[in-house]
Each structure stands twice: as C-alpha cells, then as structure tokens.
C-alpha cells in the first residue's frame, strides 16, 4: 500500500514493513514525517499486523533531519509527535539500519523497540557540527542505552560508531547479513513477538548512580577542543539532565537547551558553513555534459615536504604515483618521510602494516623526467621561483602525454605565466595544497585565463576524490586564502610597534578562536623564509633585525619567542627589546590596546581584502571565501568565516573603522553597508547556463 510519495506499507506473515524511499539520504523532510505518521497509524490499526519493520530504500537509513527546512515555517507532522506514536506502538517495532542512521535518523531508531544493522552501517548523533544538540530525544534516550560516558562521546564529539561497536555498546541488538537486512529483521522480530518490551525512556539501568565527576572530567578533557563552541556544553548539560531528572523533565530540559543553541549566532554560523562547504562544488559556467578526464596515474615533481604530502593524498585512495626528484639523496629522503608518516599512523592503530605496504607499493620514485610520460595528472611542487617553474613546465610540455593535466602547486605565483611556458596553456591549472598537504583539507583550484573548462572540472573532482574541499579561484597574487590573510600579518607586524607585544597579540587571536597566533606561526615557518634576504638586509624592520641576529624562529631556538630544547615557547625579552628600540628609532607612539581593538586592527583588513576578491571575481561567491579561510587557516568555524562574521559585526562599522585606521574600504564593502545587504550572500559571478556540481 502506497502511503504517500515516499512511504510504502507492505504486510506479509503478520509483519508490516514500512519502507521509506526519499533520495538521496531519506532525510526527515515533511513528506517523510508524514509517511512515518500515516504508515505507523495504518500498521497499528491493521489487526493482521503483529509487528512492524521500519526500513529504507536506497543507499541509507534515515541520515538525519532535512536541514533545508530549519529556517522555514514548519509543515507536515511534527517529529516529536511521530516519534511518540512509534514509541507508543502496541506492536513491537524494529528499525532495520543500513548505510547511516544519523541525527534524527538514529533518534527515530531509538524510539523503536529493537535495532538491527548491516555490518557496514554507521550510527551517530553529529548535530554538534551544526552548533546544535540532538533535539528529538537523543540526549535523553542514548544515555539510557549506552551509558552517559559513551553518549557524551557520540554527541559532544559527533563521531559515528560502526555497527560492531554499536552492538558491543548495546545500541543495536543484532548484526544482519549485508544483503539480507529485511529478511533478517523480519526473522529477528518474529522471534520476539511475545517477548515483554521495555521502552528506552523507561530504562534506568545504564544511568542509575552515575558519578557527577564524569561530567567535570569530560569538560576538562575536551576543554581545548570545545573552546568557543556552545553546543558541546549544552550537550553535556542535557546528558546531566538525563541522569538526574525523570524522562519527561529531561525532555523539557533538552528542548530548552536546543532552542538556546538554535537561536545562537554560533549555530547560525555553523549551519551556514555546512551549506557553504557544499556550494564549493558548484561551478556556474561549466557545461553539464563535459566529458570526464580520467585520472588513473599521478605524477609529482618534487619529493620535499609538500611533494611527499601531495603524493600521500593519491596513495591513500589507491592511485599509483610517480614521484620525481633531481638527486638520489633528496628522492630517498622524500620516500623515507612518506613511509615514516604512514608508520606514525600504524603506531596509532589507524592503519595496518599491510595497508602501509600496499600504499608504498603504489609509489614509484624516479630521477627521470621521462617517467612522467604516462601519467594522467602531474603536479609540480618545487621551490616558489617563477623561472624554475617555467623551466619545469617547458620540459613537461615535451614529456607529458597530450591529454595530461599539468598542475602547479604554487601558492602565489602567476599560473598564466607558468602556463605560457607550454604550448598547451589550456591544460594547465593551479592545484594549491596547504601544508601539511596530507592533512589540510583545503585545495585551491586556480583557473588560468586559458584553462579548459574540462580541466577545471577534473581538478575540482580530483580534489573531492582525495578528500579535499576544493575551492575555485581565479589568478591573483596569493589566490584566496593567502591573499586574504596577508593583511592580518602586515597589521600584526605594524601593531607591535604601537604597544602590544607579539605574545599579547597571539593570545587575542587564540581567544578569538584561531589555533595559532601570527607570531607563533612566523616562528614556526621561519622568519628567514618569508622574504628575508641576507645579502640586502639593512635592519629596516623588526624581522630583518631578528634574522640578522640569527633569530629565525623555532629552528634556531628563538625568533619572536624563545624556545627550549622541546620547542616550548616563552616570551622573549630579547625580541621585546628589539621591538621597543625599533619603535623608538622610527618614532612610533606607544599606547595600550584593548582586545577588541586588536581584533579590529588584525581582522577588519581581512574582511576588506575579501570584499576586493569578490569585486574582482577571483572567488565565485562569498561563502567560498569563508570555506577557504576556515580550512586553509583555521579561522574558527563557529564564526562562519570572515565574511559571515563581518555581517554580525556590521559592515558599516567595519568600513568606518578601516577609514580610521588609514585603509580605503572596498567599494563593494561600502556599497553593501549602505544598502544594508549582507556580504556573506554575495555572488561575484552570475551563473552562465546550468550550475553544475562537480562530483
């Protein structure tokens, strides 16, 4: 019997099967909720039905709420009412889970009497990633099934559990066959038709006598990771309510804590970012029917830190990689580093020794450029010198096969100038990985003036294939992320002459939510590699003076900070004196700055640069800029990124402050401020034809 457009009810042998079929992930849309409501009512009222199986068609069980409905007027059956109906069923209910049961999907399964799952299934309550908590009883039911500690790990961290772990925890009652889920679920239920049932809401065995110290310990353990986020704390409070209050009172507390989060700026930022990340895959002017460029073998030029990290991305997904170096010693060192990185993963239990060897077997080291003649994609990852890269691409042009994609990993050089060294600029694209390349999620795909759309589409798809978030950029100095953050570094170096010391500036940035301050970052990278030239150095800046003193950063035991033998940082009296002396020499007045002033001095210019990037059409949309900064520089996601954050501060306030600082606000920034329009919704390129998502 067809219940509605997404739900079907079938009865056989006394068992009703309610099947949901709402691609792509059976999210809890209004139609799905209505299907559940009407389907369960029909099954309950049917006297021939003794038990009910809830199952989903397609690739997954209910994979969560339909968050596109979050900010819309509610329609359809309310989820809480639907779950109450299922939980109150006089007939036993089993949830048959495959794929993923996430968020509202797992909360739906938790109101069923039983849960069975395929071996490959995953279950979780990841609402924390949206700045929310599970708001349909998850915070109250999950602890009653798995205990408070395991529930906290699942909800406040947000990491799903595999079926076998869910079985061990008591979250599922049985593992089915991978291909026999429905039959096994029916058999499981038939064997329990006469078994007394206890609703999860009525269970106390896993939460009785819970030591309150657990919650204090959990907060302390994750204090650093939770800093700046409201959702983890509210989840902890909700679980505390689960173990101290009756169920109905706990549900009321859950609702209060949920709506507090839902109305918060932090959750709005995280929900915005959720959609922003998915928007990056949509490139407006790529034709829907572009032929795919198959990539089966990859070449990497340069076996240094960056080249090795890039190679690992492809080895991780089973793609053979040929890595080329000039000297045997450098090649051996690079291969050894790749193996060592994998060994660390093995030592942590995240990879087997067999998997390590399988990946290393895919790597072909070579000293011969001709070894790249058969690859489908070659990525150059050598020193940032234009003439060197042009020389390499001229050689590649002669060696690479005609349809190969030629990519440069340059972080700021002109991709068009590099492409001009070849006779096929249409095949050249920027693929800018961030260091460490095997860890950082951002990949900037840089579209040159002559890059073929097919090559752009391929580069974006390759990024997603290796687990990166690919953001498309046009050619400019520094592209999106590096260009955006350059003004922060310039502002920080100017600010320390006016009073605040490097560690004070860094602390303000840490308090804002960055993982590292600008001066700690400079010391980590090395002051000598950010543009210092010993041959021309003339004590014309604090950086030059520190470098002339041999204070190049961590590697030398001192830079802006002093470092002990374990590279632990401490404020440096030497650096402080250098700064004070240089400020006096150059006549810069000193004064006290509030934390808010430091934030404004460092971050308002970043917003201004973002507006310029949009004006110039370097980025497709403002949300791409936010994604690039979050994944490229650790901009705190609970702010949504610089442009979403700017709308919360107020564009007029930022534009006025920029003028007071001596900066010229971007015309776009000023125009949006005057029009009262948000910048985070701005699109710099009007779609041409159909918008295509690059899979």
XYZ file of C-alpha atoms in Angstrom:
695
model
C 0.000 0.000 0.000
C 1.418 3.367 -1.031
C 1.159 5.673 1.985
C 2.414 8.801 0.232
C 5.077 9.733 -2.310
C 7.932 8.474 -0.102
C 6.429 5.711 2.060
C 5.022 2.277 1.309
C 3.462 -0.261 3.686
C 3.501 -3.985 2.907
C 2.117 -6.759 5.113
C 3.210 -10.399 4.922
C 3.017 -13.178 7.507
C 1.787 -10.839 10.208
C 4.707 -8.423 9.791
C 4.218 -4.946 8.350
C 7.179 -3.396 6.541
C 7.168 0.384 6.256
C 9.672 1.395 3.573
C 10.849 4.976 3.177
C 12.200 5.994 -0.211
C 13.230 9.646 -0.343
C 16.549 10.042 -2.201
C 19.305 10.811 -1.735
C 19.516 10.106 2.018
C 15.944 9.653 3.278
C 16.198 12.840 5.332
C 13.332 13.608 7.718
C 11.507 16.004 5.419
C 7.835 16.866 5.867
C 6.929 14.125 3.380
C 8.993 11.522 5.256
C 7.489 12.539 8.603
C 4.002 12.326 7.113
C 4.840 8.922 5.658
C 6.012 7.689 9.049
C 2.949 9.083 10.787
C 0.396 7.670 8.354
C 2.277 4.404 7.842
C 2.535 3.601 11.539
C -1.094 4.517 12.137
C -2.135 2.152 9.363
C 0.066 -0.677 10.674
C -1.126 -0.226 14.251
C -4.778 -0.239 13.196
C -4.391 -3.322 10.971
C -5.465 -6.333 13.055
C -3.458 -8.674 10.828
C -0.218 -6.949 11.817
C 1.677 -8.349 14.814
C 4.940 -6.425 14.405
C 6.433 -3.616 12.320
C 9.756 -3.325 10.462
C 10.967 0.186 9.610
C 13.401 0.113 6.694
C 14.655 2.467 3.984
C 15.233 2.029 0.270
C 18.308 3.363 -1.484
C 21.761 3.693 -0.043
C 20.947 4.518 3.568
C 18.596 4.528 6.528
C 17.319 7.944 7.623
C 20.514 10.025 7.538
C 19.221 12.958 9.577
C 16.925 15.933 9.555
C 16.260 17.898 6.400
C 18.177 20.972 7.489
C 16.987 22.912 4.465
C 13.690 23.156 6.402
C 15.315 24.599 9.531
C 14.602 28.243 8.798
C 11.216 27.691 7.160
C 7.710 27.618 8.618
C 7.003 24.064 9.848
C 4.815 21.823 7.701
C 3.873 18.168 7.957
C 3.635 16.008 11.048
C 5.837 17.291 13.917
C 8.764 14.934 14.515
C 8.160 14.693 18.265
C 4.575 13.568 17.636
C 5.710 10.981 15.099
C 8.320 9.598 17.486
C 5.787 9.449 20.319
C 3.479 7.452 18.038
C 6.229 4.942 17.195
C 7.380 4.667 20.806
C 3.828 4.085 21.991
C 3.080 1.392 19.423
C 1.262 -1.568 21.000
C 3.042 -3.753 18.448
C 6.811 -4.356 18.561
C 8.893 -2.305 16.139
C 12.374 -2.994 14.763
C 14.481 -0.458 12.874
C 16.443 -2.150 10.085
C 19.513 0.013 9.507
C 21.905 0.174 6.577
C 24.168 2.978 5.401
C 23.994 5.602 8.108
C 21.500 6.312 10.871
C 22.454 9.848 11.815
C 20.846 12.608 13.835
C 17.086 12.401 13.602
C 17.520 9.032 11.900
C 19.118 7.495 14.970
C 16.621 9.297 17.196
C 13.881 7.598 15.166
C 15.586 4.231 15.631
C 15.839 4.882 19.378
C 12.051 5.013 19.767
C 11.781 1.581 18.150
C 11.849 -1.462 20.424
C 14.792 -3.023 18.591
C 17.538 -2.027 16.182
C 19.350 -4.326 13.769
C 22.045 -3.203 11.352
C 24.186 -4.391 8.473
C 27.932 -4.829 9.166
C 28.786 -1.693 7.165
C 26.242 0.557 8.887
C 27.233 3.573 10.963
C 25.189 5.238 13.683
C 25.659 8.677 15.206
C 24.286 11.935 16.527
C 26.518 14.561 14.846
C 24.340 17.648 15.406
C 27.234 19.276 17.264
C 28.761 20.005 13.831
C 25.805 22.316 13.171
C 26.121 24.001 16.547
C 23.102 22.070 17.805
C 22.243 19.136 20.037
C 20.023 16.159 19.177
C 16.626 17.730 19.774
C 14.253 14.805 19.341
C 15.081 12.905 22.500
C 18.570 11.769 21.570
C 20.216 13.330 24.616
C 17.744 11.548 26.893
C 17.439 8.140 25.226
C 21.029 7.472 24.134
C 22.481 7.586 27.695
C 19.783 5.139 28.794
C 21.037 2.679 26.164
C 24.829 3.098 26.120
C 25.578 4.965 29.351
C 26.411 8.608 29.942
C 30.102 8.453 29.019
C 29.612 6.762 25.645
C 26.663 9.060 24.914
C 28.805 12.124 25.587
C 31.494 10.861 23.220
C 28.966 10.228 20.468
C 27.126 13.541 20.813
C 29.645 16.135 22.024
C 32.392 14.854 19.708
C 29.924 13.884 16.985
C 31.783 10.848 15.669
C 29.600 7.973 14.389
C 30.175 4.391 15.566
C 30.411 1.301 13.395
C 27.804 -1.432 13.632
C 30.053 -3.855 15.526
C 30.855 -1.175 18.108
C 27.173 -0.255 18.337
C 26.419 -3.914 19.070
C 29.018 -4.022 21.835
C 27.562 -0.833 23.341
C 24.012 -2.170 23.221
C 22.934 0.433 20.687
C 21.924 -2.261 18.203
C 20.562 -5.668 19.112
C 21.901 -7.713 16.200
C 24.065 -7.562 13.087
C 22.339 -8.815 9.954
C 23.721 -10.018 6.663
C 24.892 -7.245 4.360
C 22.425 -8.285 1.649
C 19.718 -9.854 3.845
C 18.759 -6.926 6.066
C 15.000 -7.139 5.556
C 14.710 -10.908 5.866
C 16.924 -10.945 8.949
C 14.965 -8.085 10.529
C 11.684 -9.921 9.961
C 13.094 -13.132 11.465
C 14.513 -11.202 14.420
C 11.145 -9.567 15.091
C 9.108 -12.764 14.712
C 11.261 -14.428 17.355
C 10.352 -11.652 19.806
C 6.659 -11.054 19.172
C 5.747 -12.413 22.601
C 8.765 -11.002 24.461
C 7.957 -8.313 27.076
C 9.237 -4.902 25.946
C 10.762 -2.054 27.929
C 10.796 1.330 26.244
C 14.137 3.104 26.319
C 12.520 6.075 28.054
C 11.671 3.774 30.979
C 15.161 2.297 31.359
C 17.479 3.447 34.149
C 19.972 0.569 34.339
C 22.705 2.411 32.404
C 22.349 5.760 34.182
C 21.483 4.887 37.789
C 24.105 6.049 40.279
C 26.145 7.942 37.690
C 29.078 9.744 39.330
C 28.763 13.520 38.657
C 32.567 13.651 38.408
C 32.229 12.158 34.921
C 30.882 15.428 33.563
C 33.616 17.552 35.137
C 36.266 15.173 33.791
C 34.739 15.201 30.303
C 34.709 19.004 30.237
C 38.331 19.154 31.353
C 39.463 16.513 28.860
C 37.989 18.370 25.894
C 38.332 21.968 27.094
C 40.716 22.953 24.318
C 38.668 21.361 21.520
C 35.392 22.803 22.830
C 36.691 26.350 23.294
C 34.428 28.863 21.558
C 31.664 26.328 20.863
C 28.385 26.406 22.797
C 26.890 23.128 21.606
C 29.218 20.714 23.467
C 28.449 22.377 26.807
C 24.714 22.250 26.187
C 25.001 18.581 25.226
C 26.796 17.882 28.498
C 24.047 19.710 30.399
C 21.389 17.697 28.573
C 23.064 14.387 29.452
C 23.377 15.567 33.057
C 19.615 16.097 32.943
C 19.157 12.575 31.583
C 20.871 11.021 34.597
C 19.379 13.309 37.259
C 15.804 14.027 36.119
C 12.760 11.942 35.196
C 12.439 11.360 31.455
C 9.764 13.978 30.758
C 11.634 16.627 32.758
C 14.801 15.714 30.873
C 12.990 16.141 27.558
C 11.852 19.583 28.637
C 15.439 20.487 29.541
C 16.660 19.151 26.182
C 14.186 21.402 24.378
C 15.311 24.471 26.334
C 18.962 23.766 25.567
C 18.210 23.031 21.899
C 16.374 26.298 21.280
C 19.068 28.253 23.102
C 21.545 26.880 20.577
C 19.268 27.209 17.570
C 18.851 30.942 18.206
C 22.588 31.496 18.756
C 24.921 33.210 16.303
C 27.338 30.273 16.630
C 24.815 27.721 15.410
C 23.683 30.019 12.604
C 27.346 30.271 11.578
C 27.865 26.522 11.606
C 24.654 25.836 9.682
C 25.689 28.452 7.116
C 29.107 26.827 6.839
C 27.544 23.390 6.340
C 25.833 24.636 3.180
C 28.790 26.830 2.177
C 31.093 23.816 2.039
C 28.685 22.012 -0.261
C 28.323 25.053 -2.511
C 32.031 24.998 -3.362
C 31.438 22.040 -5.686
C 29.001 24.032 -7.825
C 30.733 25.871 -10.660
C 28.276 28.128 -12.519
C 29.710 28.160 -16.030
C 30.728 24.544 -16.561
C 28.546 22.673 -19.045
C 26.582 19.765 -17.614
C 27.771 17.370 -20.317
C 31.532 17.963 -20.063
C 33.411 14.728 -20.848
C 35.299 13.415 -17.832
C 39.091 13.336 -17.898
C 40.008 10.003 -16.295
C 42.859 10.134 -13.783
C 44.353 6.704 -13.154
C 48.003 7.575 -12.536
C 49.539 10.676 -10.969
C 52.967 12.270 -11.156
C 54.503 14.590 -8.565
C 57.585 16.704 -9.228
C 59.482 17.334 -6.007
C 59.856 14.927 -3.080
C 60.128 17.532 -0.354
C 57.640 18.088 2.451
C 54.960 19.407 0.114
C 55.547 16.954 -2.730
C 55.552 13.981 -0.389
C 52.376 15.154 1.309
C 50.660 15.632 -2.051
C 51.690 12.132 -3.131
C 50.193 10.624 0.031
C 46.762 12.004 -0.849
C 46.685 9.914 -4.011
C 48.279 6.829 -2.479
C 45.562 6.948 0.196
C 42.847 6.439 -2.422
C 44.701 3.729 -4.319
C 46.126 5.789 -7.188
C 49.667 4.951 -8.375
C 52.081 7.874 -8.016
C 55.390 8.517 -9.752
C 57.466 10.992 -7.748
C 60.430 12.680 -9.439
C 63.464 14.402 -7.923
C 66.796 15.679 -9.246
C 69.109 13.976 -6.748
C 69.047 10.452 -5.309
C 69.584 11.706 -1.763
C 66.574 14.027 -1.944
C 64.472 11.279 -3.505
C 65.430 8.741 -0.832
C 64.754 11.270 1.906
C 61.328 12.062 0.475
C 60.312 8.407 0.176
C 61.553 7.737 3.714
C 59.460 10.636 5.008
C 56.336 9.241 3.349
C 56.978 5.835 4.914
C 57.647 7.431 8.303
C 54.394 9.388 8.144
C 52.477 6.194 7.424
C 54.315 4.386 10.211
C 53.098 7.007 12.686
C 49.545 6.208 11.567
C 50.221 2.481 12.035
C 51.639 3.109 15.508
C 48.432 4.940 16.428
C 46.356 1.962 15.324
C 44.688 3.811 12.451
C 46.285 1.696 9.727
C 47.665 -1.822 9.493
C 51.222 -2.653 8.490
C 49.768 -4.417 5.450
C 47.956 -1.241 4.383
C 51.204 0.711 4.761
C 52.986 -1.662 2.397
C 50.090 -1.578 -0.065
C 50.336 2.200 -0.285
C 54.103 2.257 -0.564
C 53.862 -0.318 -3.374
C 51.874 2.240 -5.378
C 54.774 4.727 -5.183
C 57.383 4.797 -7.955
C 60.407 7.028 -7.185
C 62.413 8.263 -10.174
C 65.187 10.623 -11.175
C 63.970 10.683 -14.776
C 61.554 13.307 -16.063
C 60.527 10.845 -18.762
C 58.950 8.680 -16.048
C 56.048 11.148 -16.166
C 55.187 10.352 -19.776
C 52.317 8.015 -18.905
C 50.620 9.910 -16.060
C 47.186 11.499 -16.420
C 47.880 14.277 -13.920
C 51.211 15.769 -12.937
C 51.573 18.187 -10.025
C 54.663 20.360 -9.734
C 55.703 21.040 -6.128
C 59.098 22.748 -6.244
C 60.547 25.944 -4.783
C 58.464 29.108 -5.318
C 60.523 30.653 -8.108
C 58.752 31.582 -11.340
C 61.686 30.921 -13.671
C 62.204 27.456 -12.153
C 58.554 26.532 -12.556
C 58.517 27.823 -16.126
C 61.550 25.693 -16.929
C 59.831 22.617 -15.462
C 56.623 23.209 -17.398
C 58.533 23.693 -20.632
C 60.100 20.265 -20.061
C 56.734 18.774 -19.098
C 55.252 20.054 -22.330
C 57.657 17.826 -24.228
C 57.285 14.761 -21.996
C 53.665 14.593 -20.822
C 51.076 12.873 -22.965
C 48.801 15.199 -24.973
C 45.741 14.872 -22.732
C 47.567 15.071 -19.391
C 46.557 17.701 -16.834
C 49.549 19.865 -15.878
C 49.104 21.330 -12.399
C 51.224 23.703 -10.353
C 51.133 23.792 -6.576
C 52.280 27.417 -6.468
C 50.905 29.337 -3.505
C 51.057 32.809 -5.048
C 52.826 32.889 -8.448
C 51.074 33.707 -11.731
C 49.559 30.493 -13.095
C 49.140 32.131 -16.517
C 52.847 32.962 -16.672
C 53.647 29.340 -15.824
C 51.175 28.086 -18.444
C 52.767 30.344 -21.060
C 55.922 28.225 -20.854
C 53.982 25.411 -22.532
C 52.327 25.049 -25.893
C 49.112 23.939 -24.194
C 48.053 26.549 -21.617
C 44.538 25.101 -21.753
C 45.880 22.010 -19.922
C 47.490 23.993 -17.093
C 45.712 24.561 -13.779
C 46.691 25.554 -10.271
C 46.205 22.955 -7.526
C 47.340 24.703 -4.368
C 47.600 22.329 -1.421
C 48.118 23.666 2.097
C 50.834 22.318 4.357
C 50.916 19.621 5.599
C 49.331 18.538 2.325
C 48.305 15.103 3.567
C 46.378 16.676 6.480
C 44.945 20.067 5.490
C 41.512 19.843 3.849
C 41.681 22.894 1.583
C 42.631 22.638 -2.075
C 42.542 25.853 -4.097
C 41.917 25.058 -7.762
C 43.257 28.028 -9.716
C 41.685 28.656 -13.096
C 44.017 30.330 -15.569
C 42.883 32.636 -18.359
C 43.117 29.784 -20.875
C 42.428 26.751 -18.670
C 39.978 24.438 -20.409
C 36.669 24.048 -18.509
C 37.145 20.284 -18.743
C 40.453 20.620 -16.885
C 38.827 22.833 -14.237
C 36.076 20.263 -13.713
C 38.633 17.463 -13.484
C 40.758 19.306 -10.911
C 37.699 20.018 -8.751
C 36.580 16.386 -8.977
C 40.075 15.110 -8.157
C 40.108 17.292 -5.059
C 36.914 15.728 -3.804
C 38.156 12.257 -4.717
C 41.141 12.630 -2.385
C 39.024 14.044 0.434
C 39.780 17.730 -0.006
C 37.385 20.650 -0.041
C 38.127 22.173 -3.437
C 37.542 25.922 -3.796
C 37.811 27.544 -7.221
C 39.901 30.705 -7.601
C 40.944 32.945 -10.462
C 44.570 34.004 -10.847
C 45.836 36.702 -8.497
C 48.728 37.115 -6.075
C 48.082 34.643 -3.262
C 44.749 33.433 -4.690
C 42.055 33.421 -1.954
C 43.352 32.201 1.418
C 46.927 33.525 1.359
C 45.844 36.839 -0.138
C 43.120 37.215 2.480
C 45.463 36.629 5.404
C 48.349 38.785 4.193
C 46.739 41.965 5.596
C 46.461 40.329 9.023
C 50.175 39.631 9.070
C 51.014 43.156 7.929
C 48.691 44.620 10.556
C 50.183 42.438 13.294
C 53.739 43.482 12.466
C 52.733 47.152 12.468
C 50.743 46.814 15.694
C 53.601 45.518 17.842
C 55.428 48.808 17.259
C 52.496 50.668 18.844
C 52.428 48.843 22.166
C 51.061 45.276 22.173
C 53.756 42.608 22.290
C 53.754 39.553 19.988
C 52.512 37.151 22.657
C 49.731 39.549 23.618
C 48.585 39.775 20.001
C 48.819 35.998 19.638
C 46.730 35.484 22.779
C 43.954 37.696 21.428
C 43.893 35.639 18.234
C 43.814 32.421 20.268
C 40.939 33.795 22.325
C 39.136 34.675 19.091
C 39.428 31.013 18.109
C 42.469 30.657 15.860
C 44.648 27.591 16.541
C 47.808 29.723 16.433
C 48.683 33.393 16.561
C 50.512 35.194 13.721
C 53.857 35.481 15.518
C 53.915 31.868 16.680
C 53.144 30.961 13.071
C 56.014 33.100 11.769
C 58.404 31.428 14.189
C 57.154 28.016 13.090
C 57.566 28.746 9.370
C 60.877 30.533 9.886
C 61.476 34.282 9.690
C 64.216 33.669 7.131
C 61.828 32.123 4.601
C 59.203 34.871 4.470
C 61.175 37.217 2.267
C 64.396 37.956 4.173
C 67.499 38.272 2.006
C 70.776 38.248 3.923
C 72.575 39.974 1.049
C 70.329 43.042 1.096
C 69.231 43.092 4.755
C 69.617 46.554 6.291
C 67.865 46.448 9.683
C 64.852 48.131 8.096
C 62.275 46.087 10.014
C 61.922 44.035 13.171
C 62.019 40.851 11.081
C 65.284 41.876 9.413
C 66.889 42.709 12.747
C 65.820 39.383 14.287
C 67.133 37.484 11.257
C 70.421 39.388 11.338
C 70.740 38.271 14.973
C 70.232 34.656 13.917
C 66.769 34.548 15.471
C 64.980 32.754 12.642
C 62.306 31.094 14.761
C 61.823 27.679 16.341
C 64.604 26.017 14.365
C 67.157 28.455 15.831
C 65.772 28.451 19.374
C 64.483 31.985 19.094
C 62.501 34.372 16.944
C 59.692 36.450 18.364
C 59.654 33.854 21.171
C 62.401 31.967 22.970
C 62.271 28.154 22.695
C 63.650 25.418 24.935
C 65.007 22.081 23.730
C 61.431 20.772 23.340
C 60.459 23.838 21.281
C 58.200 25.166 24.016
C 57.686 28.904 23.581
C 58.222 31.663 26.133
C 58.017 35.460 25.716
C 61.413 36.740 24.634
C 62.959 39.739 26.432
C 65.384 39.988 23.506
C 62.619 40.283 20.920
C 60.747 42.727 23.155
C 63.809 44.967 23.355
C 64.297 44.815 19.577
C 60.681 45.892 19.078
C 60.854 48.712 21.633
C 64.135 50.013 20.215
C 62.871 49.931 16.636
C 59.645 51.709 17.614
C 61.671 54.445 19.334
C 64.024 54.728 16.363
C 61.130 55.136 13.921
C 59.130 57.455 16.177
C 56.076 55.232 16.626
C 53.992 56.268 19.642
C 53.121 53.607 22.237
C 49.739 53.073 23.894
C 47.517 50.418 25.444
C 45.145 48.441 23.206
C 42.031 46.550 24.247
C 41.451 43.040 22.943
C 38.595 44.363 20.793
C 40.920 46.941 19.219
C 43.482 44.246 18.423
C 40.789 42.098 16.789
C 39.668 45.066 14.699
C 43.202 46.031 13.669
C 44.050 42.497 12.532
C 40.772 41.174 11.130
C 38.909 44.114 9.609
C 41.577 44.381 6.857
C 40.997 40.678 6.138
C 37.302 41.372 5.562
C 38.232 44.279 3.293
C 40.508 42.042 1.234
C 37.711 39.510 0.941
C 35.428 42.188 -0.482
C 38.113 43.073 -3.042
C 38.434 39.413 -4.022
C 34.695 39.311 -4.680
C 34.773 42.593 -6.615
C 37.490 41.243 -8.875
C 35.714 37.937 -9.466
C 38.603 35.949 -8.001
C 36.141 33.855 -5.979
C 32.749 32.738 -7.247
C 30.857 33.513 -4.057
C 31.447 34.925 -0.592
C 30.789 31.565 1.020
C 33.738 30.097 -0.933
C 35.950 32.698 0.711
C 34.721 31.668 4.155
C 35.332 27.990 3.416
C 38.861 28.734 2.196
C 39.757 30.622 5.364
C 38.284 28.029 7.726
C 40.044 25.099 6.066
C 43.191 26.915 4.978
C 43.985 28.988 8.065
C 41.881 27.554 10.870
C 39.525 30.532 11.008
C 37.104 29.390 13.737
C 34.104 27.684 12.185
C 31.822 28.903 14.974
C 32.155 32.387 13.430
C 31.184 31.067 9.980
C 34.338 32.531 8.433
C 35.464 36.156 7.997
C 32.600 37.363 5.808
C 29.781 35.752 7.790
C 31.435 37.125 10.933
C 31.661 40.576 9.351
C 27.903 40.695 8.839
C 27.463 40.036 12.550
C 29.857 42.852 13.442
C 28.231 45.233 10.953
C 29.671 46.211 7.575
C 29.234 49.936 8.211
C 31.130 49.636 11.497
C 33.968 47.795 9.749
C 34.120 50.246 6.829
C 34.224 53.253 9.178
C 36.905 51.637 11.331
C 39.016 50.841 8.270
C 38.981 54.514 7.297
C 40.045 55.482 10.812
C 42.948 53.026 10.507
C 44.038 54.631 7.241
C 42.707 51.911 4.942
C 40.406 52.526 1.985
C 37.299 50.363 2.288
C 36.492 48.288 -0.756
C 33.735 49.920 -2.835
C 31.769 46.683 -2.520
C 32.082 46.716 1.261
C 30.901 50.323 1.466
C 28.075 49.747 -1.033
C 26.735 46.711 0.813
C 26.948 48.605 4.104
C 24.924 51.498 2.674
C 22.354 49.130 1.143
C 22.036 47.097 4.331
C 22.847 43.889 2.450
C 24.949 41.022 3.868
C 28.285 40.252 2.277
C 28.212 36.530 3.045
C 25.430 36.024 0.466
C 27.264 37.899 -2.301
C 27.983 36.146 -5.609
C 30.677 37.699 -7.769
C 29.955 35.691 -10.916
C 26.480 35.354 -12.409
C 25.767 31.768 -13.432
C 26.232 31.085 -17.146
C 23.939 28.260 -18.162
C 23.254 25.429 -15.781
C 25.036 25.246 -12.419
C 26.992 22.009 -12.346
C 28.078 20.169 -9.233
C 31.445 18.551 -9.835
C 31.197 15.059 -8.406
